[in-house]
Amino acid sequence: MIFDPASLPSHRQTIRPISATALHGIVFQDNKLIAIDAKNGYLYQIALDTGHTTVLNSHRWQEFVGTTGLAIDDQNNLWFTTRENLYCCTLEDFTPKFFTRLPYTANGVAVTGNTIYVTCQRSGQIFIFDRQSGQEITRLYAPGIGIENITIRGEELWLTDTLEQTVYCLDRATGEQLFSMITPFESPTGLAFYRDANSGKDILYVAYAFQEPCIRDNPNSEQVHELSYRPRTFVHPLYFHYDPAKKYTLSNGYLIELSYVEELEPLYNIELKNVEWRIALPLETPRQKIRSVEAVGLPFIEEIQDGQRVAVFKFEQITGKQRHIFGWKVVLEVWGIKYQITPQDCEDLPALPADFPDRYLIDNDDLAMNTEIILNAAQEATGRETNLLRKVYSIRNYVYDQLSYGIKPNIDTPDIALRRGVGSCGEYVGLLLALCRLNGIACRTVGRYKCPPHPLERNLPLEPDYNHVWMEFYLPSIGWVPMESNPDDIFEGGPYPNRFFMGLAWYHTEIAKDIPFERMLSEGQPVLKTQVPIGDLAINHVQFVILEELAPKD
């Protein structure tokens, strides 16, 4: 399914009902969107052509406070979930009629014909009821761990998951997951398909609701500016393209401008002659394409190193008194990607390519793979598991069980990080690499920066707080697959989301795989970190500008 966002009227890009604080269930009726606000109980009706918004249940809003699921059947009856209960009412008087009660909180609801589907996070299941008898027919497994909402299209069930930042497409009869995709915003809370009259295509809209940090001006406080949180909720189209042959789904992409610039400002007197300052450029990958590259400050020569583009800046000499600004600016297309690979796909895999063991199974980055604590951890993490994909998944969960996220000025080796129990993204990656490689899983570090995840803030300079690394592991006959280092480690002891296990959001930028991101040569010889750290010579400046939204294309 491929759409051109630019061809849609502006009001169909992002829908923001005035006064809404927490939109959840959404449905379309004719050319109007009906959405429920769980906090205040308002049932909004929004005209897509004008954006005009009205409250339908102005006299019965109390009964809808806490409602999260919403559906309309073929007789224009409204179904909604509140706490453990499922109700039905007409769109005229909104008097709730009790239908059934679940053992735990009911989240989302969808209706087709005589069949009703209700999601329940606490049970991890989708309850299916007969509309006529009210009896439970069966249950299906719910794929994620967060609160899920649901809608139906033909023979497909579609679910959002707040914690997974994911939309799932399931077979309606069996519950088998057909594919999934990462949403461009956090905390998706509802979804519905809209049939566009002009194109005849279905457009998937997703609701979002979350708390956004902000600086509040408080004149009554001694410190006038204070940190606060405000609700953010809206509905935005989710564009996607599923490629079953390549086993991945691309979702909402963005055209971004990424600048990496070094400000030469040595901390001490130094003299380096015939210097090559090499900075890797972003990569071309299934989810990332380069539109243009230009130099900033000083010109560079572009070279190819191991198949990757590198900007080479040349200086006759660098001294402590020199000042320069130099770097590159790249315009990138970036998308969300989610691989659809199962353990069954990883049975009876062929052997690794002949050169892989010497490149991706060795300790070539201070991984402490010969220490007793790491050797024991490698065995404990996988146990008797033989399936390669399940091994990687077990190792990820083991690392998440052992580490908690924390920032440090330097990166320790995996044995130290494991003993300490706290690690940065680089230390998570180091431990993941060590345990994977000791289990015969080829893997490598990837990074380098993440765009601040604010895709509605267009044409403004955005600066990341930190650099970031994650990893890729290799599946023979399938290829390299991404896995985030630490962002999914959000609960002590789990369960952990799988959103970035074999997936990346649009805001990840891939720079340098198998080659250094940045290094210097002086008179043809590498300048080692122990001799002159680059950080002692220059200050790096990283800036993103989000230019426009994209849709995946073949």
Coordinates of C-alpha atoms in Angstrom, one line a residue:
M1 CA 0.0 0.0 0.0
I2 CA 1.7 3.2 -1.2
F3 CA 0.4 6.7 -0.7
D4 CA 1.7 10.2 -1.5
P5 CA 1.1 12.4 1.6
A6 CA 1.6 15.5 -0.4
S7 CA -1.4 14.7 -2.5
L8 CA -3.7 14.7 0.5
P9 CA -5.4 17.9 1.7
S10 CA -3.6 19.5 4.7
H11 CA -6.5 18.7 7.1
R12 CA -5.9 15.0 6.4
Q13 CA -2.3 15.1 7.5
T14 CA -2.8 15.6 11.3
I15 CA -6.2 15.9 13.0
R16 CA -6.1 17.8 16.3
P17 CA -9.6 18.2 17.9
I18 CA -9.7 21.3 20.1
S19 CA -10.0 20.5 23.8
A20 CA -9.0 16.8 23.3
T21 CA -6.5 15.4 25.9
A22 CA -6.4 11.6 25.4
L23 CA -7.8 10.2 22.2
H24 CA -8.2 6.5 22.0
G25 CA -10.8 4.6 20.0
I26 CA -11.5 6.1 16.5
V27 CA -13.9 5.1 13.7
F28 CA -14.9 6.6 10.4
Q29 CA -18.5 7.2 9.4
D30 CA -19.0 8.5 5.9
N31 CA -16.7 11.5 5.7
K32 CA -16.5 12.1 9.4
L33 CA -14.1 10.8 12.1
I34 CA -15.6 9.8 15.4
A35 CA -13.1 9.7 18.3
I36 CA -13.4 9.2 22.0
D37 CA -11.4 11.1 24.6
A38 CA -10.9 8.8 27.5
K39 CA -10.1 11.5 30.0
N40 CA -13.2 13.7 29.6
G41 CA -15.6 11.3 28.0
Y42 CA -16.3 13.5 25.0
L43 CA -17.3 11.7 21.8
Y44 CA -16.0 13.9 19.0
Q45 CA -17.3 14.1 15.5
I46 CA -14.8 15.7 13.1
A47 CA -15.6 16.6 9.5
L48 CA -12.6 15.7 7.3
D49 CA -13.3 18.3 4.7
T50 CA -13.6 21.2 7.1
G51 CA -12.0 20.0 10.3
H52 CA -15.2 21.2 12.2
T53 CA -15.5 19.4 15.5
T54 CA -18.6 18.8 17.7
V55 CA -19.3 16.8 20.8
L56 CA -22.0 14.2 20.1
N57 CA -22.7 13.0 23.7
S58 CA -23.0 16.5 25.3
H59 CA -25.7 15.2 27.7
R60 CA -24.3 11.7 28.4
W61 CA -20.5 12.3 28.6
Q62 CA -20.2 10.9 32.2
E63 CA -20.9 7.3 31.0
F64 CA -18.0 7.6 28.6
V65 CA -15.3 8.7 31.0
G66 CA -12.6 6.1 30.8
T67 CA -13.7 4.7 27.5
T68 CA -10.9 3.5 25.3
G69 CA -12.4 1.2 22.7
L70 CA -14.8 2.3 20.0
A71 CA -16.6 0.6 17.1
I72 CA -19.7 1.1 14.9
D73 CA -21.6 -1.9 13.6
D74 CA -23.5 -2.3 10.3
Q75 CA -26.6 -0.9 11.9
N76 CA -24.9 2.2 13.1
N77 CA -24.9 1.1 16.7
L78 CA -21.9 2.4 18.8
W79 CA -19.9 -0.2 20.9
F80 CA -17.5 1.0 23.5
T81 CA -15.4 -0.4 26.4
T82 CA -15.3 1.1 29.9
R83 CA -13.3 -0.6 32.6
E84 CA -14.1 -4.3 32.4
N85 CA -17.4 -3.8 30.6
L86 CA -18.5 -3.7 27.0
Y87 CA -21.6 -1.6 26.1
C88 CA -23.7 -0.8 23.1
C89 CA -25.8 2.3 22.4
T90 CA -27.4 4.2 19.5
L91 CA -26.0 7.3 18.0
E92 CA -29.1 9.2 18.9
D93 CA -29.5 9.0 22.7
F94 CA -26.2 7.3 23.8
T95 CA -27.9 5.4 26.6
P96 CA -25.4 2.5 27.4
K97 CA -26.7 -1.0 27.1
F98 CA -24.6 -3.6 28.9
F99 CA -23.3 -6.4 26.7
T100 CA -20.7 -8.4 28.7
R101 CA -18.0 -8.1 31.3
L102 CA -14.4 -9.3 31.0
P103 CA -12.3 -10.6 33.9
Y104 CA -10.0 -7.7 33.5
T105 CA -10.0 -4.2 31.9
A106 CA -11.3 -4.2 28.4
N107 CA -9.3 -2.0 26.1
G108 CA -10.3 -2.0 22.4
V109 CA -13.4 -3.3 20.5
A110 CA -14.2 -4.1 16.9
V111 CA -17.4 -5.4 15.3
T112 CA -18.0 -7.2 12.1
G113 CA -21.4 -8.9 11.3
N114 CA -22.3 -11.0 14.4
T115 CA -18.8 -11.2 15.7
I116 CA -17.3 -8.9 18.4
Y117 CA -13.5 -8.6 19.2
V118 CA -12.3 -7.1 22.5
T119 CA -8.7 -6.7 23.5
C120 CA -7.5 -7.1 27.0
Q121 CA -3.9 -6.2 28.0
R122 CA -4.0 -8.0 31.4
S123 CA -4.9 -11.3 29.9
G124 CA -2.8 -10.8 26.8
Q125 CA -5.7 -12.0 24.6
I126 CA -8.3 -10.9 22.2
F127 CA -11.8 -12.1 23.3
I128 CA -14.3 -13.0 20.6
F129 CA -18.0 -12.9 21.3
D130 CA -21.2 -13.8 19.4
R131 CA -23.2 -10.7 19.1
Q132 CA -26.6 -12.4 19.1
S133 CA -26.1 -14.8 22.1
G134 CA -23.5 -12.8 24.0
Q135 CA -21.5 -16.0 24.5
E136 CA -17.7 -16.1 24.2
I137 CA -16.7 -18.0 21.0
T138 CA -12.9 -18.2 21.5
R139 CA -9.8 -16.2 22.2
L140 CA -6.7 -15.2 20.2
Y141 CA -3.2 -14.4 21.3
A142 CA -2.5 -10.6 21.4
P143 CA 1.0 -10.0 20.0
G144 CA 2.3 -7.0 22.1
I145 CA 2.7 -6.3 25.8
G146 CA 1.0 -2.8 25.9
I147 CA -2.6 -1.6 25.8
E148 CA -4.0 -2.5 22.4
N149 CA -6.8 -1.1 20.4
I150 CA -8.3 -2.9 17.4
T151 CA -10.1 -2.5 14.1
I152 CA -11.1 -4.8 11.3
R153 CA -10.5 -4.6 7.5
G154 CA -11.9 -7.5 5.5
E155 CA -10.3 -10.7 6.9
E156 CA -7.7 -8.8 8.8
L157 CA -7.4 -7.7 12.4
W158 CA -5.4 -4.6 13.0
L159 CA -4.0 -3.6 16.4
T160 CA -2.2 -0.7 17.9
D161 CA 0.1 -1.2 20.9
T162 CA 1.0 1.7 23.2
L163 CA 4.3 0.2 24.5
E164 CA 5.4 -1.5 21.4
Q165 CA 4.9 1.7 19.3
T166 CA 3.6 -0.8 16.7
V167 CA 0.7 -1.6 14.5
Y168 CA 0.0 -5.3 13.9
C169 CA -1.9 -6.9 11.0
L170 CA -3.3 -10.4 12.0
D171 CA -5.3 -13.0 10.1
R172 CA -8.8 -12.6 11.5
A173 CA -9.6 -16.3 11.6
T174 CA -6.4 -17.7 13.1
G175 CA -4.8 -14.7 14.8
E176 CA -1.5 -15.3 12.9
Q177 CA 0.6 -12.2 12.6
L178 CA 0.9 -11.3 8.9
F179 CA 3.2 -8.3 9.4
S180 CA 3.8 -5.3 11.7
M181 CA 5.2 -1.8 11.4
I182 CA 6.7 0.9 13.7
T183 CA 4.6 4.0 14.2
P184 CA 6.3 7.5 13.7
F185 CA 5.1 8.6 17.2
E186 CA 5.1 7.0 20.6
S187 CA 2.0 5.6 22.3
P188 CA -0.5 4.7 19.5
T189 CA -3.9 4.4 21.1
G190 CA -6.4 3.7 18.3
L191 CA -6.7 3.1 14.6
A192 CA -9.2 3.1 11.8
F193 CA -9.3 2.8 8.0
Y194 CA -10.7 5.6 5.8
R195 CA -11.7 4.9 2.2
D196 CA -10.6 7.9 0.1
A197 CA -13.2 8.7 -2.5
N198 CA -10.8 10.1 -5.0
S199 CA -8.2 7.4 -5.1
G200 CA -10.4 4.5 -3.9
K201 CA -7.6 3.5 -1.5
D202 CA -7.7 2.7 2.2
I203 CA -5.8 5.2 4.4
L204 CA -4.9 4.0 7.9
Y205 CA -5.2 6.6 10.6
V206 CA -3.7 6.1 14.0
A207 CA -4.5 8.0 17.2
Y208 CA -1.8 9.0 19.7
A209 CA -1.9 10.2 23.3
F210 CA 1.1 10.9 25.6
Q211 CA 2.5 13.4 28.0
E212 CA 5.1 15.8 26.6
P213 CA 7.7 17.5 28.7
C214 CA 7.8 21.3 28.5
I215 CA 9.1 24.4 30.3
R216 CA 6.4 26.1 32.2
D217 CA 6.4 29.8 33.1
N218 CA 5.3 30.0 36.7
P219 CA 5.3 33.6 38.1
N220 CA 4.4 32.3 41.5
S221 CA 7.6 30.3 41.9
E222 CA 11.0 31.5 42.9
Q223 CA 12.4 29.7 39.9
V224 CA 10.1 31.2 37.2
H225 CA 10.8 28.4 34.7
E226 CA 10.0 24.9 35.8
L227 CA 9.8 21.5 34.2
S228 CA 6.2 20.3 33.6
Y229 CA 4.2 17.9 31.4
R230 CA 1.3 18.6 29.1
P231 CA -1.0 16.2 27.2
R232 CA -0.5 15.7 23.5
T233 CA -3.1 13.9 21.4
F234 CA -3.8 13.8 17.7
V235 CA -4.7 11.5 14.7
H236 CA -2.2 11.0 11.9
P237 CA -2.1 8.8 8.8
L238 CA 0.2 5.8 8.9
Y239 CA 1.7 5.1 5.5
F240 CA 3.3 1.7 5.0
H241 CA 4.7 -0.8 2.4
Y242 CA 5.0 -4.5 3.2
D243 CA 7.5 -6.5 1.1
P244 CA 6.9 -10.2 1.8
A245 CA 9.9 -11.2 -0.4
K246 CA 12.4 -9.0 1.6
K247 CA 10.6 -9.8 4.8
Y248 CA 10.2 -6.2 6.1
T249 CA 7.7 -3.4 6.3
L250 CA 8.5 0.2 5.8
S251 CA 6.5 2.9 7.5
N252 CA 6.2 6.7 7.6
G253 CA 9.4 8.3 6.3
Y254 CA 10.9 11.7 6.6
L255 CA 13.2 13.8 4.5
I256 CA 15.8 15.2 6.9
E257 CA 18.9 17.3 6.7
L258 CA 21.8 16.0 8.8
S259 CA 24.8 18.2 9.5
Y260 CA 28.0 16.9 11.1
V261 CA 30.6 19.6 11.7
E262 CA 33.8 19.7 13.6
E263 CA 35.0 23.0 15.2
L264 CA 38.8 22.8 15.4
E265 CA 39.8 24.1 18.9
P266 CA 42.7 22.2 20.4
L267 CA 42.9 22.0 24.1
Y268 CA 46.7 22.3 24.1
N269 CA 49.6 23.0 21.8
I270 CA 50.1 20.4 19.1
E271 CA 51.6 20.0 15.7
L272 CA 50.4 17.4 13.2
K273 CA 51.6 17.4 9.6
N274 CA 50.0 16.2 6.4
V275 CA 46.7 15.4 8.2
E276 CA 43.8 13.4 6.7
W277 CA 40.7 13.9 8.8
R278 CA 38.2 11.2 7.7
I279 CA 34.5 11.3 8.6
A280 CA 32.2 8.6 7.3
L281 CA 29.0 9.6 5.4
P282 CA 25.6 8.1 6.0
L283 CA 24.9 4.8 4.3
E284 CA 22.5 3.6 1.7
T285 CA 20.3 0.9 3.3
P286 CA 16.7 -0.5 2.7
R287 CA 15.4 2.2 5.0
Q288 CA 17.8 5.1 4.3
K289 CA 18.7 6.9 1.0
I290 CA 21.0 9.8 0.3
R291 CA 19.6 12.6 -1.9
S292 CA 22.5 15.0 -1.7
V293 CA 25.9 15.7 0.0
E294 CA 27.7 18.9 0.4
A295 CA 30.8 20.2 2.3
V296 CA 30.5 22.6 5.2
G297 CA 33.3 25.1 5.9
L298 CA 36.1 23.3 4.0
P299 CA 36.0 21.1 0.9
F300 CA 36.6 17.4 1.1
I301 CA 37.5 14.6 -1.2
E302 CA 35.1 11.6 -1.2
E303 CA 36.6 8.1 -1.0
I304 CA 35.1 4.7 -0.9
Q305 CA 36.2 2.5 2.0
D306 CA 34.9 -1.1 2.2
G307 CA 32.0 0.0 0.0
Q308 CA 31.1 3.0 2.2
R309 CA 31.4 6.7 1.4
V310 CA 33.9 8.7 3.5
A311 CA 34.6 12.5 3.5
V312 CA 38.4 13.2 3.6
F313 CA 39.5 16.6 4.8
K314 CA 43.2 17.4 4.2
F315 CA 45.4 19.8 6.2
E316 CA 49.0 20.6 5.6
Q317 CA 49.3 20.9 9.3
I318 CA 47.2 21.3 12.5
T319 CA 48.5 23.3 15.4
G320 CA 47.1 24.5 18.7
K321 CA 46.6 28.0 17.3
Q322 CA 44.5 27.0 14.3
R323 CA 40.7 27.4 14.1
H324 CA 38.5 25.8 11.4
I325 CA 35.0 24.6 10.9
F326 CA 34.6 21.6 8.6
G327 CA 32.2 18.8 8.0
W328 CA 29.3 17.7 5.8
K329 CA 25.6 18.2 5.3
V330 CA 23.5 15.4 3.9
V331 CA 19.8 15.3 2.9
L332 CA 18.5 11.9 3.7
E333 CA 15.3 9.9 3.2
V334 CA 14.7 7.8 6.3
W335 CA 11.8 5.3 7.2
G336 CA 10.8 3.1 9.9
I337 CA 11.5 -0.6 9.2
K338 CA 10.4 -3.8 10.9
Y339 CA 11.6 -7.2 9.8
Q340 CA 9.0 -10.0 9.6
I341 CA 11.3 -13.0 10.4
T342 CA 10.2 -15.9 12.6
P343 CA 12.2 -18.7 14.3
Q344 CA 10.8 -21.1 11.6
D345 CA 12.7 -19.0 9.0
C346 CA 15.9 -19.7 10.9
E347 CA 15.8 -23.4 11.0
D348 CA 18.6 -25.3 9.1
L349 CA 20.4 -22.1 8.1
P350 CA 23.6 -22.4 6.0
A351 CA 27.0 -21.7 7.5
L352 CA 28.4 -18.2 7.7
P353 CA 30.3 -16.8 4.7
A354 CA 33.9 -17.9 4.9
D355 CA 35.3 -14.5 5.9
F356 CA 32.7 -13.8 8.6
P357 CA 34.2 -15.8 11.6
D358 CA 37.5 -13.8 11.4
R359 CA 35.5 -10.5 11.2
Y360 CA 32.4 -10.9 13.4
L361 CA 33.1 -13.7 15.9
I362 CA 36.3 -12.4 17.4
D363 CA 37.1 -10.0 20.2
N364 CA 38.2 -7.0 18.2
D365 CA 36.8 -4.2 20.3
D366 CA 37.8 -4.8 24.0
L367 CA 34.8 -7.2 24.5
A368 CA 36.4 -9.2 27.3
M369 CA 35.3 -12.4 25.7
N370 CA 38.0 -14.5 27.5
T371 CA 37.0 -13.4 31.0
E372 CA 35.2 -15.9 33.2
I373 CA 32.2 -13.7 33.9
I374 CA 31.5 -13.2 30.2
L375 CA 32.1 -16.9 29.3
N376 CA 29.6 -17.9 32.0
A377 CA 27.1 -15.3 30.9
A378 CA 27.2 -16.5 27.3
Q379 CA 26.3 -20.0 28.4
E380 CA 23.7 -18.8 30.9
A381 CA 22.0 -16.5 28.4
T382 CA 21.1 -19.1 25.8
G383 CA 21.0 -22.4 27.8
R384 CA 20.2 -25.2 25.4
E385 CA 18.6 -23.1 22.7
T386 CA 19.7 -24.0 19.2
N387 CA 17.6 -21.8 17.0
L388 CA 19.7 -18.7 16.0
L389 CA 16.9 -16.2 16.2
R390 CA 15.7 -17.4 19.6
K391 CA 19.3 -17.3 20.8
V392 CA 19.6 -13.6 19.9
Y393 CA 16.3 -12.9 21.6
S394 CA 17.4 -14.8 24.7
I395 CA 20.6 -12.9 24.8
R396 CA 18.8 -9.6 24.5
N397 CA 16.5 -10.4 27.4
Y398 CA 19.4 -11.7 29.5
V399 CA 21.3 -8.4 29.0
Y400 CA 18.1 -6.4 29.8
D401 CA 17.7 -8.5 33.0
Q402 CA 21.3 -7.8 34.1
L403 CA 21.8 -4.1 33.1
S404 CA 20.0 -0.9 33.8
Y405 CA 20.5 2.2 31.7
G406 CA 22.9 4.9 32.9
I407 CA 25.2 7.5 31.3
K408 CA 29.0 7.6 32.0
P409 CA 31.8 9.7 30.6
N410 CA 33.6 6.6 29.3
I411 CA 32.7 3.1 28.1
D412 CA 33.8 0.2 30.2
T413 CA 34.4 -3.3 28.9
P414 CA 31.5 -5.8 29.1
D415 CA 32.9 -7.7 32.1
I416 CA 33.0 -4.4 34.2
A417 CA 29.6 -3.3 33.0
L418 CA 28.1 -6.7 33.8
R419 CA 29.5 -6.6 37.4
R420 CA 28.3 -3.1 37.9
G421 CA 24.8 -3.7 36.5
V422 CA 24.5 -0.3 34.9
G423 CA 25.5 0.6 31.3
S424 CA 25.2 3.2 28.6
C425 CA 24.1 2.3 25.1
G426 CA 27.7 1.5 24.2
E427 CA 28.1 -0.8 27.1
Y428 CA 24.8 -2.6 26.3
V429 CA 26.1 -3.1 22.8
G430 CA 29.5 -4.3 24.0
L431 CA 27.8 -7.0 26.2
L432 CA 25.4 -8.0 23.4
L433 CA 28.3 -8.3 21.0
A434 CA 30.3 -10.4 23.4
L435 CA 27.5 -12.9 24.2
C436 CA 26.4 -13.2 20.6
R437 CA 29.8 -13.8 19.3
L438 CA 30.6 -16.4 21.9
N439 CA 27.4 -18.2 20.8
G440 CA 28.5 -18.2 17.1
I441 CA 26.3 -15.3 16.1
A442 CA 27.9 -12.8 13.7
C443 CA 27.2 -9.2 14.8
R444 CA 28.5 -5.7 14.5
T445 CA 28.1 -2.2 15.9
V446 CA 25.9 0.4 14.0
G447 CA 25.1 4.0 14.7
R448 CA 25.7 7.1 15.0
Y449 CA 22.9 9.6 15.8
K450 CA 19.2 9.7 16.3
C451 CA 17.2 12.6 15.1
P452 CA 15.1 14.2 17.9
P453 CA 11.7 12.4 17.4
H454 CA 9.6 15.4 16.7
P455 CA 8.4 14.8 13.1
L456 CA 5.8 17.6 13.4
E457 CA 8.5 20.2 14.0
R458 CA 9.5 21.0 10.4
N459 CA 12.2 23.3 9.2
L460 CA 13.6 23.9 12.7
P461 CA 17.1 23.1 13.9
L462 CA 17.1 20.1 16.2
E463 CA 20.1 18.9 18.2
P464 CA 20.5 15.4 19.7
D465 CA 21.6 15.2 23.3
Y466 CA 23.9 12.2 22.7
N467 CA 25.3 10.0 20.1
H468 CA 23.9 6.5 20.0
V469 CA 24.9 3.0 18.9
W470 CA 22.9 -0.2 18.4
M471 CA 23.8 -3.5 16.7
E472 CA 23.1 -5.8 13.7
F473 CA 23.2 -9.6 13.7
Y474 CA 23.6 -11.8 10.7
L475 CA 21.1 -14.5 9.6
P476 CA 22.7 -16.6 6.8
S477 CA 20.6 -16.6 3.6
I478 CA 18.6 -13.6 5.1
G479 CA 21.1 -10.9 5.8
W480 CA 21.9 -8.3 8.5
V481 CA 19.1 -7.5 10.8
P482 CA 19.0 -4.5 13.3
M483 CA 18.5 -4.7 17.1
E484 CA 18.5 -1.7 19.4
S485 CA 20.8 -1.6 22.3
N486 CA 18.8 -0.4 25.3
P487 CA 15.6 1.6 24.5
D488 CA 13.4 -1.5 25.0
D489 CA 14.7 -2.1 28.5
I490 CA 11.9 -0.1 30.1
F491 CA 10.8 -2.5 32.9
E492 CA 12.8 -4.0 35.7
G493 CA 12.7 -7.8 35.0
G494 CA 10.4 -7.5 31.9
P495 CA 8.4 -8.2 30.0
Y496 CA 10.2 -6.1 27.4
P497 CA 8.8 -4.6 24.2
N498 CA 9.9 -6.1 20.8
R499 CA 9.5 -2.9 18.8
F500 CA 13.2 -2.5 18.1
F501 CA 14.0 -6.2 18.0
M502 CA 14.6 -6.5 14.2
G503 CA 13.3 -2.9 13.8
L504 CA 14.3 0.7 13.7
A505 CA 12.3 3.9 13.9
W506 CA 12.5 6.6 11.2
Y507 CA 14.8 8.7 13.5
H508 CA 17.7 6.3 13.4
T509 CA 20.5 7.5 11.0
E510 CA 22.9 4.8 9.9
I511 CA 26.5 5.9 9.6
A512 CA 29.5 3.6 9.3
K513 CA 29.4 -0.2 9.5
D514 CA 32.6 -2.1 9.8
I515 CA 34.6 1.1 9.5
P516 CA 35.4 3.9 12.0
F517 CA 33.1 6.8 12.0
E518 CA 35.9 9.3 12.4
R519 CA 39.7 9.0 12.5
M520 CA 42.9 10.9 11.6
L521 CA 46.0 10.1 9.8
S522 CA 49.2 12.2 10.0
E523 CA 51.9 11.6 7.4
G524 CA 50.1 8.5 6.4
Q525 CA 50.0 6.9 9.9
P526 CA 46.9 6.6 12.1
V527 CA 46.7 9.0 15.0
L528 CA 45.8 6.8 17.9
K529 CA 43.3 7.8 20.6
T530 CA 46.0 7.3 23.2
Q531 CA 48.2 9.8 21.4
V532 CA 45.7 12.6 20.5
P533 CA 42.0 12.0 21.1
I534 CA 39.9 13.7 18.5
G535 CA 37.8 15.1 21.4
D536 CA 40.9 17.1 22.5
L537 CA 41.2 18.7 19.1
A538 CA 37.7 19.6 18.1
I539 CA 34.1 20.1 19.2
N540 CA 31.5 18.3 17.1
H541 CA 28.2 19.9 16.2
V542 CA 25.3 17.7 15.1
Q543 CA 22.1 19.2 13.7
F544 CA 19.0 17.8 12.2
V545 CA 16.2 19.6 10.2
I546 CA 13.1 17.7 9.4
L547 CA 12.0 18.9 5.9
E548 CA 8.9 16.9 5.0
E549 CA 7.1 13.6 5.4
L550 CA 7.5 10.7 2.9
A551 CA 5.7 7.6 1.9
P552 CA 7.5 4.3 1.2
K553 CA 7.8 3.5 -2.5
D554 CA 8.7 0.3 -4.4

